[in-house]
């Protein structure tokens, strides 16, 4: 809960390099994520070459910071329906593992998918679903406003209040 509570989307990074050991830990966290039917349809491309990161950033309007590394996460186009969900689970694992290692990250969905595919030499039948930027946090934003539990969760039936949620 502590890691979940304190994780933030980081958009400002220091120059410090991420060790390969930590990179592998984050990829391992992704590998262990749940997936529909245990299909594990995903591929993760860990990018640490600054030139490649810059090229991806240049075609990604949602990529704000000069990140130290990035992970492009994607699936075969034929797996789009369930695979997209699977990638999201793996992405959260990456973000939480990164946070536990003192590394910040930000999920990025605003990017030119075809351009990213070409930059990383991925095949035409494959598509990038999410890019995660990574690096040691320079600035950690204050927590954004999150909805109250009692506004988004109910008990037994849709819309039925649960008083316990008022205290959370
Ligand atoms: C599917 C998804 C796509 C996102 N895309 C972007 C993005 O393109 N650029 C960006 O800066 N942040 C992006 N974010 C980060 C959200 O803005 C961030 O999670 C939200 O503001 C809540 O802040 P928090 O992550 O610190 O709790 C994305 C988050 C999710 C879940």
Coordinates of N, CA, C and O and ligand atoms in Angstrom, one line a residue:
X1 N 0.8 -1.2 0.0 CA 0.0 0.0 0.0 C 0.9 1.3 0.0 O 0.5 2.2 -0.7
X2 N 2.0 1.2 0.7 CA 2.9 2.3 0.8 C 3.4 2.7 -0.6 O 3.4 3.9 -1.0
X3 N 3.8 1.7 -1.4 CA 4.3 1.9 -2.7 C 3.2 2.4 -3.6 O 3.4 3.4 -4.4
X4 N 2.0 1.9 -3.5 CA 0.9 2.3 -4.3 C 0.5 3.7 -4.0 O 0.3 4.6 -4.9
X5 N 0.5 4.0 -2.7 CA 0.1 5.4 -2.3 C 1.1 6.5 -2.7 O 0.7 7.6 -3.1
X6 N 2.4 6.1 -2.7 CA 3.4 7.2 -2.9 C 3.9 7.3 -4.4 O 4.7 8.2 -4.7
X7 N 3.5 6.3 -5.2 CA 3.9 6.4 -6.6 C 3.3 7.6 -7.3 O 2.2 8.0 -7.0
X8 N 4.1 8.3 -8.0 CA 3.6 9.5 -8.8 C 4.1 9.4 -10.2 O 5.1 8.7 -10.5
X9 N 3.4 9.9 -11.2 CA 3.9 10.0 -12.5 C 4.9 11.1 -12.5 O 4.7 12.3 -12.2
X10 N 6.1 10.7 -12.9 CA 7.3 11.7 -12.9 C 7.6 12.2 -14.3 O 7.7 11.4 -15.2
X11 N 7.7 13.5 -14.4 CA 7.9 14.1 -15.7 C 9.2 15.0 -15.7 O 9.4 15.8 -16.6
X12 N 10.0 14.8 -14.7 CA 11.3 15.6 -14.6 C 12.3 14.7 -14.0 O 12.2 14.2 -12.8
X13 N 13.4 14.4 -14.7 CA 14.4 13.4 -14.3 C 15.8 14.0 -14.1 O 16.2 14.9 -14.8
X14 N 16.5 13.4 -13.2 CA 18.0 13.7 -13.1 C 18.7 12.9 -14.2 O 18.2 12.0 -14.9
X15 N 20.0 13.2 -14.4 CA 20.8 12.6 -15.4 C 21.3 11.2 -15.1 O 21.8 10.5 -15.9
X16 N 21.2 10.8 -13.8 CA 21.8 9.6 -13.3 C 21.3 8.4 -14.1 O 20.1 8.3 -14.4
X17 N 22.2 7.5 -14.5 CA 21.9 6.3 -15.2 C 21.2 5.3 -14.4 O 21.4 5.2 -13.2
X18 N 20.3 4.5 -15.0 CA 19.7 3.4 -14.4 C 20.6 2.1 -14.7 O 21.0 1.9 -15.8
X19 N 20.9 1.4 -13.6 CA 21.8 0.2 -13.8 C 21.0 -0.9 -14.6 O 19.8 -0.9 -14.6
X20 N 21.8 -1.7 -15.3 CA 21.1 -2.8 -16.1 C 20.4 -3.7 -15.1 O 19.4 -4.3 -15.5
X21 N 21.0 -3.9 -13.9 CA 20.4 -4.8 -12.9 C 19.0 -4.3 -12.6 O 18.0 -5.1 -12.6
X22 N 18.8 -3.0 -12.4 CA 17.5 -2.5 -12.1 C 16.6 -2.5 -13.3 O 15.4 -2.8 -13.2
X23 N 17.2 -2.3 -14.5 CA 16.4 -2.4 -15.7 C 15.7 -3.8 -15.8 O 14.6 -4.0 -16.1
X24 N 16.6 -4.8 -15.5 CA 16.1 -6.2 -15.6 C 15.0 -6.5 -14.6 O 14.0 -7.2 -14.8
X25 N 15.2 -5.9 -13.4 CA 14.1 -6.0 -12.3 C 12.8 -5.5 -12.8 O 11.8 -6.1 -12.6
X26 N 12.8 -4.3 -13.4 CA 11.6 -3.7 -13.9 C 10.9 -4.6 -15.0 O 9.7 -4.8 -15.1
X27 N 11.8 -5.1 -15.9 CA 11.3 -6.0 -17.0 C 10.7 -7.3 -16.4 O 9.7 -7.8 -16.8
X28 N 11.4 -7.8 -15.3 CA 10.9 -9.0 -14.7 C 9.6 -8.8 -14.0 O 8.7 -9.6 -14.1
X29 N 9.4 -7.6 -13.5 CA 8.1 -7.2 -12.9 C 7.0 -7.3 -14.0 O 5.9 -7.7 -13.7
X30 N 7.3 -6.8 -15.1 CA 6.4 -6.8 -16.3 C 6.1 -8.3 -16.7 O 4.9 -8.6 -16.9
X31 N 7.1 -9.1 -16.8 CA 7.0 -10.5 -17.2 C 6.0 -11.2 -16.3 O 5.3 -12.1 -16.7
X32 N 6.0 -10.9 -15.0 CA 5.2 -11.6 -14.0 C 3.8 -11.2 -13.9 O 3.0 -11.7 -13.1
X33 N 3.4 -10.2 -14.7 CA 2.0 -9.6 -14.6 C 1.0 -10.6 -15.0 O 1.3 -11.5 -15.8
X34 N -0.2 -10.5 -14.5 CA -1.3 -11.4 -15.0 C -1.7 -11.0 -16.5 O -1.5 -9.9 -16.9
X35 N -2.1 -12.0 -17.2 CA -2.6 -11.8 -18.6 C -3.8 -12.7 -18.9 O -3.8 -13.9 -18.4
X36 N -4.7 -12.3 -19.7 CA -5.9 -13.1 -20.0 C -5.4 -14.4 -20.6 O -4.7 -14.5 -21.6
X37 N -6.0 -15.5 -20.0 CA -5.6 -16.9 -20.5 C -4.1 -17.2 -20.4 O -3.6 -18.1 -21.1
X38 N -3.4 -16.4 -19.6 CA -2.0 -16.5 -19.5 C -1.3 -16.5 -20.8 O -0.2 -17.1 -21.0
X39 N -1.8 -15.7 -21.8 CA -1.3 -15.6 -23.1 C 0.1 -14.9 -23.2 O 0.8 -15.1 -24.1
X40 N 0.2 -13.9 -22.3 CA 1.5 -13.1 -22.3 C 1.8 -12.7 -23.7 O 2.9 -13.0 -24.2
X41 N 0.9 -11.9 -24.3 CA 1.1 -11.6 -25.7 C 2.1 -10.4 -26.0 O 2.3 -10.0 -27.1
X42 N 2.6 -9.9 -24.9 CA 3.4 -8.7 -24.9 C 4.9 -8.8 -25.3 O 5.5 -9.9 -25.3
X43 N 5.4 -7.7 -25.8 CA 6.9 -7.6 -26.0 C 7.3 -6.3 -25.3 O 6.5 -5.3 -25.5
X44 N 8.4 -6.3 -24.7 CA 8.9 -5.1 -24.0 C 10.2 -4.7 -24.6 O 11.1 -5.5 -24.6
X45 N 10.4 -3.5 -25.0 CA 11.7 -3.0 -25.6 C 12.2 -2.0 -24.6 O 11.7 -0.9 -24.5
X46 N 13.3 -2.4 -24.0 CA 13.9 -1.4 -23.0 C 14.9 -0.6 -23.8 O 15.8 -1.1 -24.5
X47 N 14.7 0.7 -23.7 CA 15.5 1.6 -24.5 C 16.4 2.5 -23.6 O 15.9 3.2 -22.7
X48 N 17.7 2.4 -23.8 CA 18.6 3.2 -23.0 C 19.5 4.1 -23.9 O 20.3 4.9 -23.4
X49 N 19.5 3.9 -25.2 CA 20.3 4.7 -26.1 C 19.7 6.1 -26.2 O 18.5 6.2 -26.6
X50 N 20.4 7.1 -25.8 CA 19.8 8.5 -25.7 C 19.3 8.9 -27.0 O 18.2 9.6 -27.1
X51 N 19.9 8.5 -28.1 CA 19.4 8.9 -29.4 C 18.1 8.3 -29.8 O 17.2 8.9 -30.3
X52 N 17.9 7.0 -29.4 CA 16.6 6.4 -29.6 C 15.5 7.0 -28.8 O 14.4 7.2 -29.2
X53 N 15.9 7.3 -27.5 CA 14.9 7.9 -26.6 C 14.5 9.3 -27.2 O 13.3 9.6 -27.2
X54 N 15.4 10.0 -27.7 CA 15.1 11.3 -28.3 C 14.2 11.2 -29.5 O 13.2 11.9 -29.7
X55 N 14.4 10.2 -30.3 CA 13.6 9.9 -31.5 C 12.2 9.6 -31.1 O 11.2 10.1 -31.7
X56 N 12.0 8.8 -30.1 CA 10.7 8.4 -29.6 C 10.0 9.6 -29.0 O 8.8 9.9 -29.2
X57 N 10.8 10.4 -28.2 CA 10.2 11.6 -27.6 C 9.7 12.6 -28.7 O 8.6 13.2 -28.6
X58 N 10.4 12.7 -29.8 CA 10.1 13.6 -30.9 C 8.8 13.2 -31.6 O 8.2 14.1 -32.2
X59 N 8.3 12.0 -31.5 CA 7.0 11.7 -32.1 C 6.0 11.3 -31.0 O 5.0 10.6 -31.3
X60 N 6.2 11.8 -29.8 CA 5.3 11.5 -28.7 C 4.9 12.8 -28.0 O 5.6 13.2 -27.1
X61 N 3.8 13.4 -28.4 CA 3.4 14.7 -27.7 C 3.2 14.5 -26.2 O 3.3 15.5 -25.5
X62 N 2.9 13.3 -25.7 CA 2.7 13.1 -24.3 C 4.0 12.9 -23.5 O 4.0 12.7 -22.3
X63 N 5.1 12.8 -24.2 CA 6.4 12.5 -23.6 C 7.1 13.8 -23.2 O 7.7 14.4 -24.1
X64 N 7.0 14.3 -22.0 CA 7.4 15.6 -21.6 C 8.9 15.7 -21.2 O 9.6 16.7 -21.5
X65 N 9.4 14.7 -20.5 CA 10.6 14.9 -19.8 C 11.8 14.3 -20.6 O 11.6 13.4 -21.5
X66 N 13.0 14.7 -20.3 CA 14.2 14.0 -20.8 C 14.5 12.8 -20.0 O 15.2 12.9 -19.0
X67 N 13.9 11.7 -20.4 CA 14.0 10.5 -19.6 C 15.4 9.8 -19.8 O 16.0 10.0 -20.8
X68 N 15.8 9.0 -18.8 CA 17.0 8.3 -18.9 C 16.8 7.0 -19.7 O 17.7 6.5 -20.4
X69 N 15.6 6.5 -19.6 CA 15.3 5.2 -20.3 C 13.8 5.2 -20.6 O 13.1 6.1 -20.1
X70 N 13.4 4.3 -21.4 CA 12.0 4.1 -21.7 C 11.7 2.6 -22.0 O 12.7 1.9 -22.4
X71 N 10.5 2.2 -21.8 CA 10.1 0.9 -22.2 C 8.9 1.0 -23.1 O 7.9 1.6 -22.7
X72 N 9.1 0.5 -24.3 CA 8.0 0.5 -25.3 C 7.3 -0.9 -25.1 O 8.0 -1.9 -25.1
X73 N 6.0 -0.9 -24.8 CA 5.3 -2.1 -24.6 C 4.3 -2.3 -25.7 O 3.5 -1.4 -26.0
X74 N 4.3 -3.5 -26.2 CA 3.3 -3.7 -27.3 C 2.9 -5.1 -27.6 O 3.4 -6.0 -26.8
X75 N 2.1 -5.3 -28.5 CA 1.5 -6.6 -28.8 C 1.3 -6.8 -30.3 O 1.4 -5.8 -31.1
X76 N 1.1 -8.0 -30.8 CA 0.7 -8.2 -32.2 C -0.7 -7.6 -32.4 O -1.5 -7.7 -31.5
X77 N -0.9 -7.1 -33.6 CA -2.2 -6.4 -33.8 C -3.3 -7.4 -33.6 O -4.4 -7.1 -33.2
X78 N -3.1 -8.7 -34.0 CA -4.2 -9.7 -33.8 C -4.6 -9.9 -32.4 O -5.6 -10.5 -32.1
X79 N -3.7 -9.5 -31.4 CA -4.0 -9.7 -30.0 C -4.6 -8.4 -29.4 O -4.7 -8.3 -28.2
X80 N -5.0 -7.5 -30.2 CA -5.4 -6.2 -29.7 C -6.4 -6.2 -28.6 O -6.3 -5.5 -27.6
X81 N -7.5 -7.0 -28.8 CA -8.6 -6.9 -27.9 C -8.2 -7.2 -26.4 O -8.5 -6.3 -25.6
X82 N -7.7 -8.3 -26.1 CA -7.3 -8.6 -24.7 C -5.9 -8.1 -24.4 O -5.6 -7.7 -23.3
X83 N -5.0 -8.1 -25.4 CA -3.6 -7.7 -25.2 C -3.4 -6.4 -24.6 O -2.5 -6.1 -23.9
X84 N -4.3 -5.5 -25.0 CA -4.2 -4.1 -24.5 C -4.3 -4.1 -23.0 O -3.5 -3.4 -22.3
X85 N -5.3 -4.8 -22.5 CA -5.5 -4.9 -21.1 C -4.2 -5.5 -20.4 O -3.8 -5.0 -19.4
X86 N -3.7 -6.6 -21.0 CA -2.6 -7.2 -20.4 C -1.4 -6.3 -20.3 O -0.7 -6.3 -19.3
X87 N -1.2 -5.5 -21.3 CA -0.1 -4.5 -21.3 C -0.2 -3.5 -20.1 O 0.7 -3.1 -19.5
X88 N -1.5 -3.1 -19.9 CA -1.7 -2.2 -18.8 C -1.3 -2.8 -17.4 O -0.8 -2.1 -16.6
X89 N -1.7 -4.1 -17.2 CA -1.2 -4.7 -16.0 C 0.3 -4.7 -15.8 O 0.8 -4.4 -14.8
X90 N 0.9 -5.1 -16.9 CA 2.4 -5.1 -16.9 C 3.0 -3.7 -16.7 O 4.0 -3.6 -16.0
X91 N 2.3 -2.7 -17.2 CA 2.8 -1.4 -17.0 C 2.8 -0.9 -15.6 O 3.7 -0.3 -15.0
X92 N 1.7 -1.3 -14.9 CA 1.6 -0.9 -13.5 C 2.7 -1.6 -12.7 O 3.2 -1.1 -11.7
X93 N 2.9 -2.9 -13.0 CA 4.0 -3.6 -12.3 C 5.3 -2.9 -12.5 O 6.1 -2.8 -11.6
X94 N 5.6 -2.5 -13.7 CA 6.8 -1.7 -14.0 C 6.9 -0.5 -13.1 O 7.9 -0.2 -12.5
X95 N 5.8 0.3 -13.1 CA 5.8 1.5 -12.4 C 6.0 1.3 -10.9 O 6.7 2.1 -10.2
X96 N 5.4 0.3 -10.3 CA 5.5 0.0 -8.9 C 6.9 -0.5 -8.6 O 7.5 -0.1 -7.6
X97 N 7.4 -1.4 -9.4 CA 8.8 -1.9 -9.2 C 9.8 -0.8 -9.3 O 10.7 -0.7 -8.5
X98 N 9.6 0.1 -10.3 CA 10.5 1.3 -10.5 C 10.5 2.1 -9.2 O 11.5 2.4 -8.6
X99 N 9.3 2.4 -8.7 CA 9.1 3.2 -7.6 C 9.8 2.6 -6.3 O 10.5 3.3 -5.6
X100 N 9.7 1.3 -6.2 CA 10.4 0.6 -5.1 C 11.9 0.7 -5.2 O 12.6 0.6 -4.2
X101 N 12.4 0.9 -6.4 CA 13.9 1.0 -6.6 C 14.3 2.5 -6.6 O 15.5 2.8 -6.9
X102 N 13.4 3.4 -6.3 CA 13.7 4.8 -6.3 C 13.7 5.5 -7.6 O 14.1 6.6 -7.8
X103 N 13.2 4.7 -8.6 CA 13.1 5.2 -10.0 C 11.7 5.7 -10.3 O 10.7 5.1 -9.9
X104 N 11.6 6.8 -11.0 CA 10.3 7.4 -11.3 C 10.0 7.0 -12.8 O 10.8 6.7 -13.6
X105 N 8.7 7.0 -13.0 CA 8.2 6.7 -14.4 C 6.9 7.4 -14.7 O 6.3 7.9 -13.8
X106 N 6.6 7.4 -16.0 CA 5.3 7.9 -16.4 C 4.8 7.1 -17.6 O 5.5 6.9 -18.6
X107 N 3.6 6.6 -17.5 CA 3.0 5.9 -18.6 C 2.6 7.0 -19.7 O 2.1 8.0 -19.3
X108 N 2.9 6.7 -20.9 CA 2.6 7.6 -22.0 C 1.8 6.9 -23.1 O 2.2 5.9 -23.7
X109 N 0.6 7.5 -23.4 CA -0.2 6.9 -24.4 C -0.3 7.8 -25.6 O -0.7 7.4 -26.7
X110 N 0.2 9.0 -25.4 CA 0.1 10.0 -26.5 C 1.4 9.9 -27.4 O 2.4 10.6 -27.1
X111 N 1.4 9.0 -28.4 CA 2.6 8.9 -29.2 C 2.1 8.4 -30.6 O 1.1 7.8 -30.7
X112 N 3.0 8.6 -31.6 CA 2.6 8.1 -32.9 C 3.1 6.7 -33.0 O 4.3 6.4 -33.1
X113 N 2.1 5.8 -33.0 CA 2.3 4.4 -32.9 C 3.2 3.9 -34.1 O 4.1 3.1 -33.9
X114 N 2.9 4.3 -35.3 CA 3.6 3.8 -36.5 C 5.1 4.3 -36.4 O 6.0 3.5 -36.7
X115 N 5.2 5.5 -36.0 CA 6.6 6.1 -36.0 C 7.4 5.3 -34.9 O 8.6 5.0 -35.2
X116 N 6.8 5.1 -33.8 CA 7.5 4.4 -32.7 C 7.9 2.9 -33.2 O 9.0 2.5 -33.0
X117 N 7.0 2.3 -33.9 CA 7.2 1.0 -34.4 C 8.4 1.0 -35.3 O 9.3 0.1 -35.3
X118 N 8.5 2.0 -36.2 CA 9.6 2.0 -37.1 C 10.9 2.3 -36.5 O 11.9 1.8 -36.8
X119 N 10.9 3.2 -35.5 CA 12.1 3.6 -34.8 C 12.7 2.4 -34.1 O 14.0 2.2 -34.2
X120 N 11.9 1.5 -33.5 CA 12.5 0.3 -32.8 C 12.5 -0.9 -33.7 O 12.8 -2.0 -33.2
X121 N 12.3 -0.7 -35.0 CA 12.4 -1.9 -36.0 C 11.5 -3.0 -35.7 O 11.8 -4.2 -35.9
X122 N 10.3 -2.7 -35.2 CA 9.3 -3.7 -34.9 C 8.6 -4.1 -36.2 O 8.4 -3.3 -37.1
X123 N 8.1 -5.3 -36.3 CA 7.4 -5.8 -37.5 C 6.0 -5.0 -37.7 O 5.5 -4.5 -36.7
X124 N 5.6 -5.1 -38.9 CA 4.3 -4.3 -39.3 C 3.1 -4.8 -38.5 O 2.1 -4.1 -38.4
X125 N 3.1 -6.1 -38.2 CA 1.9 -6.7 -37.5 C 2.0 -6.5 -36.0 O 1.2 -7.2 -35.3
X126 N 2.8 -5.6 -35.6 CA 3.0 -5.4 -34.1 C 2.7 -3.9 -33.8 O 3.0 -3.1 -34.7
X127 N 2.1 -3.6 -32.7 CA 1.9 -2.2 -32.4 C 2.3 -1.9 -30.9 O 2.0 -2.7 -30.0
X128 N 2.8 -0.7 -30.8 CA 3.1 -0.2 -29.4 C 1.8 0.2 -28.8 O 1.0 0.9 -29.4
X129 N 1.6 -0.2 -27.6 CA 0.4 0.2 -26.8 C 0.7 1.3 -25.8 O -0.1 2.2 -25.6
X130 N 1.9 1.2 -25.2 CA 2.2 2.2 -24.2 C 3.7 2.4 -24.1 O 4.5 1.4 -24.4
X131 N 4.1 3.6 -23.8 CA 5.6 3.9 -23.6 C 5.7 4.3 -22.1 O 4.8 5.1 -21.6
X132 N 6.6 3.8 -21.4 CA 6.9 4.2 -20.0 C 8.2 4.9 -20.0 O 9.2 4.3 -20.3
X133 N 8.2 6.2 -19.6 CA 9.5 6.9 -19.5 C 10.0 6.6 -18.1 O 9.3 6.4 -17.1
X134 N 11.3 6.6 -17.9 CA 12.0 6.2 -16.7 C 13.2 7.0 -16.3 O 13.9 7.5 -17.3
X135 N 13.5 7.2 -15.1 CA 14.6 7.9 -14.7 C 14.5 8.2 -13.2 O 13.5 8.0 -12.5
X136 N 15.6 8.7 -12.6 CA 15.6 9.1 -11.2 C 14.9 10.5 -11.1 O 15.2 11.4 -11.8
X137 N 13.9 10.6 -10.2 CA 13.1 11.8 -10.2 C 13.9 13.0 -9.8 O 14.7 13.0 -8.9
X138 N 13.6 14.1 -10.6 CA 14.2 15.4 -10.2 C 13.1 16.1 -9.4 O 13.4 16.5 -8.2
X139 N 12.0 16.3 -9.9 CA 10.9 16.9 -9.2 C 9.8 15.8 -9.0 O 9.4 15.1 -10.0
X140 N 9.3 15.7 -7.8 CA 8.1 14.8 -7.5 C 6.9 15.7 -7.3 O 6.9 16.5 -6.4
X141 N 5.9 15.6 -8.2 CA 4.7 16.4 -8.1 C 4.0 16.1 -6.8 O 4.0 15.0 -6.3
X142 N 3.2 17.1 -6.3 CA 2.4 16.8 -5.2 C 1.2 15.9 -5.7 O 0.9 16.0 -6.9
X143 N 0.7 15.1 -4.8 CA -0.3 14.1 -5.2 C -1.5 14.8 -5.9 O -2.0 15.8 -5.4
X144 N -1.9 14.3 -7.1 CA -3.0 14.9 -7.8 C -4.3 14.5 -7.0 O -4.3 13.6 -6.3
X145 N -5.3 15.3 -7.2 CA -6.6 15.0 -6.6 C -7.1 13.7 -7.1 O -7.2 13.4 -8.3
X146 N -7.4 12.8 -6.2 CA -8.0 11.5 -6.6 C -9.5 11.5 -6.0 O -9.7 12.0 -4.9
X147 N -10.3 10.8 -6.7 CA -11.7 10.8 -6.3 C -11.9 10.0 -5.0 O -11.1 9.2 -4.7
X148 N -12.9 10.4 -4.2 CA -13.1 9.7 -2.9 C -13.6 8.3 -3.2 O -14.3 8.1 -4.2
X149 N -13.2 7.4 -2.4 CA -13.6 6.0 -2.5 C -15.2 5.9 -2.6 O -15.7 5.1 -3.4
X150 N -15.8 6.7 -1.7 CA -17.3 6.6 -1.7 C -18.0 7.1 -2.9 O -19.1 6.8 -3.2
X151 N -17.2 7.8 -3.8 CA -17.8 8.3 -5.0 C -17.6 7.2 -6.2 O -18.2 7.4 -7.2
X152 N -16.8 6.2 -6.0 CA -16.4 5.3 -7.1 C -16.7 3.9 -6.8 O -16.5 3.0 -7.6
X153 N -17.0 3.6 -5.5 CA -17.1 2.2 -5.1 C -18.5 2.0 -4.4 O -18.9 2.9 -3.6
X154 N -19.1 0.9 -4.6 CA -20.4 0.6 -3.9 C -20.4 -0.8 -3.3 O -19.5 -1.6 -3.6
X155 N -21.4 -1.1 -2.6 CA -21.5 -2.4 -1.9 C -22.7 -3.2 -2.5 O -23.8 -2.7 -2.6
X156 N -22.4 -4.4 -3.0 CA -23.3 -5.4 -3.5 C -24.1 -4.9 -4.8 O -24.2 -5.7 -5.7
X157 N -24.5 -3.7 -4.8 CA -25.3 -3.2 -6.0 C -24.8 -1.9 -6.4 O -24.4 -1.0 -5.6
X158 N -24.9 -1.6 -7.7 CA -24.4 -0.3 -8.3 C -25.2 0.8 -7.6 O -26.5 0.8 -7.6
X159 N -24.5 1.7 -7.0 CA -25.2 2.9 -6.4 C -25.5 2.8 -5.0 O -25.9 3.7 -4.3
X160 N -25.3 1.5 -4.4 CA -25.7 1.4 -3.0 C -24.5 1.8 -2.1 O -23.4 1.2 -2.2
X161 N -24.7 2.8 -1.3 CA -23.6 3.3 -0.5 C -23.1 2.3 0.5 O -23.8 1.5 1.0
X162 N -21.8 2.5 0.9 CA -21.2 1.7 1.9 C -20.6 2.7 2.9 O -19.6 3.3 2.5
X163 N -21.1 2.8 4.1 CA -20.7 3.8 5.0 C -19.2 3.7 5.3 O -18.5 4.7 5.5
X164 N -18.7 2.5 5.3 CA -17.3 2.3 5.7 C -16.4 3.1 4.7 O -15.3 3.4 5.1
X165 N -16.8 3.3 3.5 CA -16.0 4.0 2.5 C -15.9 5.5 2.8 O -15.0 6.1 2.2
X166 N -16.7 6.0 3.6 CA -16.7 7.4 3.9 C -15.4 7.8 4.7 O -14.9 8.9 4.6
X167 N -14.9 6.8 5.4 CA -13.7 7.1 6.3 C -12.4 7.0 5.5 O -11.4 7.5 5.8
X168 N -12.5 6.2 4.3 CA -11.2 6.0 3.6 C -10.8 7.2 2.8 O -11.6 8.1 2.5
Ligands
LIG1 C1 -3.3 5.0 -19.9 C2 -2.5 6.2 -19.4 C3 -2.0 7.1 -20.3 C4 -1.2 8.2 -19.9 N1 -0.6 9.0 -20.8 C5 0.1 10.0 -20.4 C6 0.8 10.8 -21.4 O1 0.7 10.6 -22.6 N2 1.6 11.8 -20.9 C7 1.7 12.1 -19.6 O2 2.5 13.0 -19.2 N3 1.1 11.3 -18.6 C8 0.3 10.3 -19.0 N4 -0.3 9.5 -18.1 C9 -0.1 9.8 -16.6 C10 -1.4 10.4 -16.0 O3 -1.5 11.8 -16.4 C11 -1.3 10.3 -14.5 O4 -1.3 8.9 -14.1 C12 -2.4 11.0 -13.7 O5 -2.4 12.4 -13.9 C13 -2.4 10.7 -12.2 O6 -1.2 11.0 -11.6 P1 -0.3 9.9 -10.9 O7 0.1 8.9 -11.9 O8 0.8 10.6 -10.2 O9 -1.2 9.3 -9.8 C14 -1.1 8.4 -18.5 C15 -1.7 7.6 -17.6 C16 -2.4 6.5 -18.0 C17 -3.0 5.5 -17.0

